[in-house]
């Protein structure tokens, strides 16, 4: 039986579409369906995917490095749960798969393309670029919302 770690991340408590429990359930069901044993889960609750500066992420990287010959997969629900920074994401995936020989599996983005195909690389790169684009759009909207509220004289922050 193949072995895996799973990584779960949420940036805000109200992201009900990708709740921590929902991601965990999807990941475990995927693993069970594919005869993969999840050895450990790593959860970052309330952390942005702008970069990899997250406490459980650091623990995961240590575990991956230490157990590179015993872990076959890293399971995530979607690539944007992993990272919303295309350059850092692609660099990590290369390290994961080339240096540590651990395959990244995305439960919701499993397109059945040969992983050795250049189209597989292109698909993953596009997903990571889209995730970064979405992060930047959200940031832009938030900045506009804060500017708009301040210009209307509303107080921004904790009461």
Coordinates of C-alpha atoms in Angstrom, one line a residue:
X1 CA 0.0 0.0 0.0
X2 CA 1.3 3.4 -0.9
X3 CA 1.7 6.0 1.8
X4 CA 0.9 9.7 1.9
X5 CA 0.7 12.9 3.9
X6 CA -2.2 15.3 3.4
X7 CA -2.0 19.0 3.6
X8 CA -5.0 21.2 4.4
X9 CA -5.2 25.0 4.5
X10 CA -7.8 27.6 5.0
X11 CA -7.2 31.3 5.2
X12 CA -10.5 32.4 6.9
X13 CA -13.0 30.6 9.1
X14 CA -15.8 31.4 6.8
X15 CA -14.5 29.6 3.7
X16 CA -17.2 27.0 3.9
X17 CA -16.6 25.7 0.4
X18 CA -13.1 24.5 1.5
X19 CA -13.6 24.0 5.3
X20 CA -10.9 22.1 7.1
X21 CA -13.2 19.1 7.7
X22 CA -14.4 19.1 4.1
X23 CA -10.9 19.1 2.7
X24 CA -9.9 16.3 5.1
X25 CA -12.9 14.2 4.2
X26 CA -12.3 14.7 0.4
X27 CA -8.6 13.8 0.8
X28 CA -9.3 10.7 2.9
X29 CA -12.0 9.5 0.5
X30 CA -9.6 10.0 -2.4
X31 CA -6.8 8.1 -0.7
X32 CA -9.1 5.3 0.3
X33 CA -10.4 5.0 -3.2
X34 CA -6.9 4.7 -4.6
X35 CA -5.6 2.4 -1.9
X36 CA -3.3 5.0 -0.3
X37 CA -2.7 5.1 3.5
X38 CA -2.6 8.6 4.9
X39 CA 0.1 8.6 7.5
X40 CA -0.3 12.1 8.8
X41 CA -2.2 15.3 8.2
X42 CA -0.8 18.8 8.4
X43 CA -3.3 21.7 8.9
X44 CA -2.8 25.4 8.6
X45 CA -5.9 27.2 9.9
X46 CA -6.1 30.9 9.2
X47 CA -3.0 31.2 7.0
X48 CA -2.6 32.8 3.6
X49 CA -1.2 30.9 0.6
X50 CA 0.8 33.9 -0.5
X51 CA 3.9 32.1 0.5
X52 CA 5.0 29.0 2.5
X53 CA 5.5 30.8 5.8
X54 CA 3.0 28.7 7.8
X55 CA 3.7 26.7 10.9
X56 CA 2.3 23.3 9.8
X57 CA 3.8 23.8 6.4
X58 CA 7.3 24.0 8.0
X59 CA 6.5 20.8 9.9
X60 CA 5.4 19.1 6.7
X61 CA 8.5 20.1 4.8
X62 CA 10.7 18.7 7.7
X63 CA 8.6 15.4 7.6
X64 CA 8.8 15.2 3.8
X65 CA 12.6 15.7 3.8
X66 CA 13.1 13.2 6.6
X67 CA 10.7 10.5 5.2
X68 CA 11.4 10.9 1.5
X69 CA 11.9 7.2 1.0
X70 CA 8.8 6.1 2.9
X71 CA 6.2 8.6 1.7
X72 CA 4.9 8.3 -1.9
X73 CA 2.4 11.1 -2.1
X74 CA 1.4 14.5 -0.8
X75 CA -2.4 14.9 -1.1
X76 CA -4.1 18.3 -1.4
X77 CA -7.7 19.1 -2.2
X78 CA -6.7 21.7 -4.8
X79 CA -3.4 23.4 -5.8
X80 CA -4.7 26.7 -4.4
X81 CA -4.9 25.0 -0.9
X82 CA -1.1 24.4 -1.3
X83 CA 0.0 27.8 -2.6
X84 CA -1.2 30.9 -4.4
X85 CA 2.2 31.9 -5.7
X86 CA 3.0 30.4 -9.0
X87 CA 6.8 30.7 -8.8
X88 CA 7.1 29.2 -5.3
X89 CA 4.6 26.5 -6.1
X90 CA 6.4 25.3 -9.2
X91 CA 9.7 25.4 -7.4
X92 CA 8.3 23.3 -4.5
X93 CA 6.6 20.8 -6.8
X94 CA 10.0 20.3 -8.6
X95 CA 11.7 19.8 -5.3
X96 CA 9.0 17.4 -4.1
X97 CA 9.0 15.3 -7.2
X98 CA 12.6 15.5 -8.4
X99 CA 14.6 15.7 -5.2
X100 CA 12.3 13.7 -2.8
X101 CA 10.6 11.4 -5.3
X102 CA 7.2 12.3 -3.8
X103 CA 4.2 12.8 -6.1
X104 CA 1.8 15.7 -5.5
X105 CA -1.9 14.6 -5.9
X106 CA -4.7 17.2 -6.2
X107 CA -8.0 15.6 -5.4
X108 CA -10.2 18.0 -7.4
X109 CA -7.7 18.6 -10.2
X110 CA -7.0 15.1 -11.3
X111 CA -7.1 15.3 -15.1
X112 CA -5.5 11.9 -15.9
X113 CA -2.8 13.4 -18.0
X114 CA 0.5 11.5 -18.2
X115 CA 2.7 13.2 -15.5
X116 CA 5.7 13.0 -17.9
X117 CA 3.9 14.9 -20.6
X118 CA 4.7 18.6 -21.1
X119 CA 0.9 19.2 -21.1
X120 CA 0.9 18.0 -17.4
X121 CA 3.4 20.7 -16.5
X122 CA 1.4 23.3 -18.5
X123 CA -1.8 22.3 -16.7
X124 CA -0.3 22.6 -13.3
X125 CA 1.5 25.9 -14.1
X126 CA -1.8 27.3 -15.4
X127 CA -3.6 26.2 -12.2
X128 CA -1.0 27.9 -10.0
X129 CA -1.0 31.0 -12.1
X130 CA -4.8 31.1 -11.8
X131 CA -4.6 30.7 -8.0
X132 CA -2.1 33.6 -7.8
X133 CA -4.2 35.7 -10.1
X134 CA -7.2 35.1 -7.8
X135 CA -5.2 36.0 -4.7
X136 CA -4.1 39.3 -6.4
X137 CA -7.7 40.1 -7.4
X138 CA -9.0 39.4 -3.8
X139 CA -6.2 41.7 -2.5
X140 CA -7.1 44.4 -5.0
X141 CA -10.8 44.3 -4.0
X142 CA -10.0 44.4 -0.3
X143 CA -7.8 47.4 -0.8
X144 CA -10.5 49.2 -2.7
X145 CA -13.1 48.2 0.0
X146 CA -10.9 49.7 2.7
X147 CA -10.3 52.9 0.7
X148 CA -14.0 53.2 -0.1
X149 CA -15.0 52.8 3.6
X150 CA -12.4 55.2 4.8
X151 CA -13.4 57.8 2.2
X152 CA -17.0 57.5 3.5
X153 CA -15.8 58.2 7.0
X154 CA -16.4 54.6 8.3
X155 CA -14.1 53.2 11.0
X156 CA -12.1 50.2 9.8
X157 CA -10.9 47.8 12.4
X158 CA -11.9 46.1 15.6
X159 CA -14.4 48.1 17.7

